[in-house]
Coordinates of C-alpha atoms in Angstrom, one line a residue:
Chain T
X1074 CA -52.6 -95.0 -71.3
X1075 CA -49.6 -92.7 -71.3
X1076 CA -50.5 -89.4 -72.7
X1077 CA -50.4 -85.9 -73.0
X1078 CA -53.2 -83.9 -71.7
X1079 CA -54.8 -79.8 -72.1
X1080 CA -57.2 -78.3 -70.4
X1081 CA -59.4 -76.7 -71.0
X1082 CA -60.2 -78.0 -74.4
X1083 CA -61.8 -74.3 -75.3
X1084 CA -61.0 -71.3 -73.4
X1085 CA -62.6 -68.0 -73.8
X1086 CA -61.1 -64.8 -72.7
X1087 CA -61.3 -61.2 -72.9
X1088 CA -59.3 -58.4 -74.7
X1089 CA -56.3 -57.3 -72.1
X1090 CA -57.6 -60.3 -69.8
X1091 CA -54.5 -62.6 -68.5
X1092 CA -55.3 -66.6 -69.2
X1093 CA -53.8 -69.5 -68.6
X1094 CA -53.7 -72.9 -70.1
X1095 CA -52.7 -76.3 -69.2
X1096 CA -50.2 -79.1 -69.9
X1097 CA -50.2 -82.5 -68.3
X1098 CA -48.3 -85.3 -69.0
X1099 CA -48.0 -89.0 -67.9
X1100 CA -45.1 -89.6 -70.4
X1101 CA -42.7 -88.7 -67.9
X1102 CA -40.5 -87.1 -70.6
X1103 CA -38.1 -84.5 -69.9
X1104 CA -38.8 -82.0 -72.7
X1105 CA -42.3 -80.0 -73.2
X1106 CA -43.3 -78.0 -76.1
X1107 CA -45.5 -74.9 -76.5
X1108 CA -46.7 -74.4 -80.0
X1109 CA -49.5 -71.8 -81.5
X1110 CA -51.1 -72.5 -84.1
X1111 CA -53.4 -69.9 -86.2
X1112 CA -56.6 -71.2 -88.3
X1113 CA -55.0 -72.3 -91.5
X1114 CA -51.5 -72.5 -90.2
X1115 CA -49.0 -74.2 -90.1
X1116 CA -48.1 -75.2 -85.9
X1117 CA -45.3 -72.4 -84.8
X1118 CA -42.8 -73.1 -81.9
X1119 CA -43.3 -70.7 -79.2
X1120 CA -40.9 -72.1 -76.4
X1121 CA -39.9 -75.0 -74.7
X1122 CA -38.7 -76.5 -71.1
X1123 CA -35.7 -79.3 -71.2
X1124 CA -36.6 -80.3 -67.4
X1125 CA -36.4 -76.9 -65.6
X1126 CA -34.6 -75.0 -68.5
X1127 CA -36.6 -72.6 -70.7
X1128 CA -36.1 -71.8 -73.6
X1129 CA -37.2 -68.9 -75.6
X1130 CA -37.8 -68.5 -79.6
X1131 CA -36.4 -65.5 -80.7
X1132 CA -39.9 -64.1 -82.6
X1133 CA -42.2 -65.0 -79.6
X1134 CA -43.7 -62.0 -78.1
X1135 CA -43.1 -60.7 -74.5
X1136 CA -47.0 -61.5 -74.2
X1137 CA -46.3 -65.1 -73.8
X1138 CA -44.4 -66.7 -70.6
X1139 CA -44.7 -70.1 -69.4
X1140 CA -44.1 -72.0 -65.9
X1141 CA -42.9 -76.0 -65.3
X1142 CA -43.3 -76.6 -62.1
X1143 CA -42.3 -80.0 -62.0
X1144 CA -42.2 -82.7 -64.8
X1145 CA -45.6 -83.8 -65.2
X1146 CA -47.4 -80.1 -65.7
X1147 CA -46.3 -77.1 -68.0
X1148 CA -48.4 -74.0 -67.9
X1149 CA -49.1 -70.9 -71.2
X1150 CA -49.6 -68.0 -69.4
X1151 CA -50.6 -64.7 -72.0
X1152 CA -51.0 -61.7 -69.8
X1153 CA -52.7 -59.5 -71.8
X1154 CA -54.5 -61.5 -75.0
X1155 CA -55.3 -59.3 -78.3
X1156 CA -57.2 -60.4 -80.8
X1157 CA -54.2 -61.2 -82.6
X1158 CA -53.4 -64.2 -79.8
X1159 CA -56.6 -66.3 -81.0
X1160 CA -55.3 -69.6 -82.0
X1161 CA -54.9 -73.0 -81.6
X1162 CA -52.4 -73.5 -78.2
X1163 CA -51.0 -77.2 -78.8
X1164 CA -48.2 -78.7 -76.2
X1165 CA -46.0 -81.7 -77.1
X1166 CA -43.5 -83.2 -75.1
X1167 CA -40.4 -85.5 -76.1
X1168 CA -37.6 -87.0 -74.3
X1169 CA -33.8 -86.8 -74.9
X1170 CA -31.8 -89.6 -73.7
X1171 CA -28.1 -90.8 -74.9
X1172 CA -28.1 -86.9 -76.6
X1173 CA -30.3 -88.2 -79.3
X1174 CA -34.3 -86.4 -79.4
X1175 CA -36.9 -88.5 -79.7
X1176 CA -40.6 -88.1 -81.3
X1177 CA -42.7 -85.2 -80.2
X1178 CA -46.3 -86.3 -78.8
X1179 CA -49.4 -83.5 -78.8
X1180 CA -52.0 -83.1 -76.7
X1181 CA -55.5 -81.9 -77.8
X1182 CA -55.0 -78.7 -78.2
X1183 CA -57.3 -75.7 -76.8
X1184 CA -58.7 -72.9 -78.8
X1185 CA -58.5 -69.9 -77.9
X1186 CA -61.2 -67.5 -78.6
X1187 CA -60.4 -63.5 -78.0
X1188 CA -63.6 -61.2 -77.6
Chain N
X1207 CA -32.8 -71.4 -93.8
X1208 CA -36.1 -73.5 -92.8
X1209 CA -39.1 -73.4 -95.3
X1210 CA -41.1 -76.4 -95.6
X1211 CA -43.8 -76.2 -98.1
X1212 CA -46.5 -78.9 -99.3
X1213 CA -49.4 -78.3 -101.5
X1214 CA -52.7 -76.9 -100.5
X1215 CA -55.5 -79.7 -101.6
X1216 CA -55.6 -83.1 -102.4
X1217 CA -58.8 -84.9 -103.5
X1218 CA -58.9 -88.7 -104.0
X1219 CA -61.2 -91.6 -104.4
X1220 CA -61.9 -94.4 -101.6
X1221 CA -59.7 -97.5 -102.7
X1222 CA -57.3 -95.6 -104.5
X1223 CA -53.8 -94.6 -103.3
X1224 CA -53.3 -90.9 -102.0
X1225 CA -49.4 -89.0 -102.5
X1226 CA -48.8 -86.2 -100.3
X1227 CA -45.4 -84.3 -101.4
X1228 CA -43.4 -81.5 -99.0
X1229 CA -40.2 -80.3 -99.7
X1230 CA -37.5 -78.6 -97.4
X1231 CA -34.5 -76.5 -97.5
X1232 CA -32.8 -77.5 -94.4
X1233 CA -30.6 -80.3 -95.4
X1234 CA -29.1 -80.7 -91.5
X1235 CA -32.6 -82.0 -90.4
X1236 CA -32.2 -85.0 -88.5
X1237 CA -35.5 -86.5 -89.0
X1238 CA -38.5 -86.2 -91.0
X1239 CA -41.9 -86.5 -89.7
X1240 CA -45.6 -86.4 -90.9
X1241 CA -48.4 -85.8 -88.3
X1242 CA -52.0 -85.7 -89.2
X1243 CA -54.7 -82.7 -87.4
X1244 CA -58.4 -83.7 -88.1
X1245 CA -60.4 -81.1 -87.7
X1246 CA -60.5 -78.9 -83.9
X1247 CA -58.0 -81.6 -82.6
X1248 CA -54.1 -81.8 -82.0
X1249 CA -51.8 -83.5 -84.2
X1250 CA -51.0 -87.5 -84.1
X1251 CA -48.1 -88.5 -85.2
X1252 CA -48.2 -90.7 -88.6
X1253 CA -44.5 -92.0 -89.1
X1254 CA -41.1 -90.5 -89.0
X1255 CA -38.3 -91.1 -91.2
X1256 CA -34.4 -90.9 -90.3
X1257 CA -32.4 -88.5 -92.8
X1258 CA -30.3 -91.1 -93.5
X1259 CA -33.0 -93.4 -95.5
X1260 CA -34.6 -93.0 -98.4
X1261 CA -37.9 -95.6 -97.7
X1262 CA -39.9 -96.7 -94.9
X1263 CA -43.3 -98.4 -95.1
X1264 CA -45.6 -99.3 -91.8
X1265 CA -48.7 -100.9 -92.9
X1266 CA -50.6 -98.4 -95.3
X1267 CA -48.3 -95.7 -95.0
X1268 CA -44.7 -95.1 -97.1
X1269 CA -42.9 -92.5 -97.0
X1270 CA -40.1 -91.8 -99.4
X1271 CA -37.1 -89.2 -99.3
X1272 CA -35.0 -87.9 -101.8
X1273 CA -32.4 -86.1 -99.9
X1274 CA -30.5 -84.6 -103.3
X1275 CA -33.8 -83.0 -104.1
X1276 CA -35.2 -82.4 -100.5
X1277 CA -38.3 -84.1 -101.0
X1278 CA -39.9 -86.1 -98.8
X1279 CA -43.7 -87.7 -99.7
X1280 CA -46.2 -89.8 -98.0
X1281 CA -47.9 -92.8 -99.9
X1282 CA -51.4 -93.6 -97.9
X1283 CA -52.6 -97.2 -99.8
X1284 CA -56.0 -98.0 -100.1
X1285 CA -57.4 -94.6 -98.7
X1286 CA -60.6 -94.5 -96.7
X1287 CA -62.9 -91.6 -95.6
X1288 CA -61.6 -91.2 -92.2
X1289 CA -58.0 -90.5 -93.5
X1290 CA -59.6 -86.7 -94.9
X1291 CA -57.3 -84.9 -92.6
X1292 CA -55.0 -82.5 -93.0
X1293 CA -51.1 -83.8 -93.1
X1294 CA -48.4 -81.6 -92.2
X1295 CA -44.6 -82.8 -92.9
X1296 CA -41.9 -81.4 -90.5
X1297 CA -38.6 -81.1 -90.4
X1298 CA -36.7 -81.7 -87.0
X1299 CA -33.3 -79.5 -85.8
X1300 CA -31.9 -80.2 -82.8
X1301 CA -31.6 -77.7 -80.3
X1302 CA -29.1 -76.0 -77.8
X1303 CA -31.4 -75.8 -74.9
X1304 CA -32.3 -79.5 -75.5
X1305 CA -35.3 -81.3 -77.5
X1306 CA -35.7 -80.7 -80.9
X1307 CA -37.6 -78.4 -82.8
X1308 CA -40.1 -79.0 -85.3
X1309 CA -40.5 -76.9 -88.6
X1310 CA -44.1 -77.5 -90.0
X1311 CA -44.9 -77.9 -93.6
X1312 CA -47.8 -75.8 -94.7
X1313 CA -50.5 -78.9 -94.7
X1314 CA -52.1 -80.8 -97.2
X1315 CA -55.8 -81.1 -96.8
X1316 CA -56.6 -84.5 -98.0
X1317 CA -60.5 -85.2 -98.6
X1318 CA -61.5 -88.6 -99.8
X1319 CA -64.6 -89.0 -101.8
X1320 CA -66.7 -92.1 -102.2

């Protein structure tokens, strides 16, 4: 089945400690999504990639930078995690044909745990 | 400006129908979506619903927009215990660097009692 894919599910890391996460995807769509999400929050866009083009949101911190290396795979790296960074990491992806966006798909998700 | 709200808690009965509301500010959204998160997992998508309608039903599910009054809701029929989830409407823009962007609702934790 076509899907969207994190690893790892959990992911422990420690204060200042750079950590990366994982997005795969066999949709072959041409946009991919970074979100955080905070326990009892609402999911908040941190960036996304429209094929090789990134794209920042204003409010995400300097912290947070991410790599597409080609289509399938879209990498979170945080390169120096507070406590403040513990969350929920989710990645969707969409595609955009004719100029008209289609549905966003999530993956898993993987927790983040600070010490 | 984009502020999506819901309510915090809904409890319902099994068998009987379930009514999540959200309402938005952003009347420019293009589409309208509700997702559900169970609990430690990512979000599925439930149903989506184009601005320019104001019903759409897919099998349990119907979701209803009011676009004067920016407020969408989301009718689940016959509600079972493994629809307790919490529901999150969104709002969709599109934007300049391509894709869309989604503006999340607050989520409605929906538990379903026997």
């Amino acid at each position: 089945d076509a899907m969207v894919i994190q690893n790892p599910r959990y992911q422990v890391t420690q204060f200042g400690k750079p950590v990366t996460l994982s997005c795969s995807q066999t949709l072959n769509h041409n946009v991919m999504y970074w979100y955080q999400q905070k326990s009892s929050q609402a999911p908040k866009l941190l960036f996304h990639y429209y094929d090789k083009d990134f794209n920042n949101e204003a409010d995400t911190p300097d912290n947070f930078q991410s790599r597409r290396p080609n289509t399938s795979f879209c990498f979170l790296d945080i390169r120096s995690p507070g406590l403040g960074d513990a969350a929920m990491y989710l990645c969707a992806t969409s595609t955009l044909t004719g100029g008209f966006t289609d549905t966003q798909y999530f993956g898993p998700g993987t927790r983040l745990t600070v010490l | 400006g984009e502020d999506v709200e819901q309510s915090l808690f809904l409890s319902v009965r099994e068998g009987d129908s379930s009514v999540i509301n959200c309402t938005y500010t952003d009347s420019s959204s293009t589409y309208l979506y509700w997702y559900k998160q169970e609990p430690g997992a990512g979000l599925q998508l439930l149903t989506y619903i184009f601005s320019n309608m104001d019903m759409k039903q897919d099998q349990r599910l119907t979701v209803l927009l009011n676009k004067k009054d920016k407020h969408l809701s989301l009718r689940i029929a016959d509600t079972q215990t493994g629809d307790s989830a919490i529901y999150f409407c969104a709002e969709s823009h599109i934007l300049t660097g391509g894709g869309n962007k989604l503006t999340f609702g607050t989520g409605t934790q929906l538990k379903v009692e026997l």
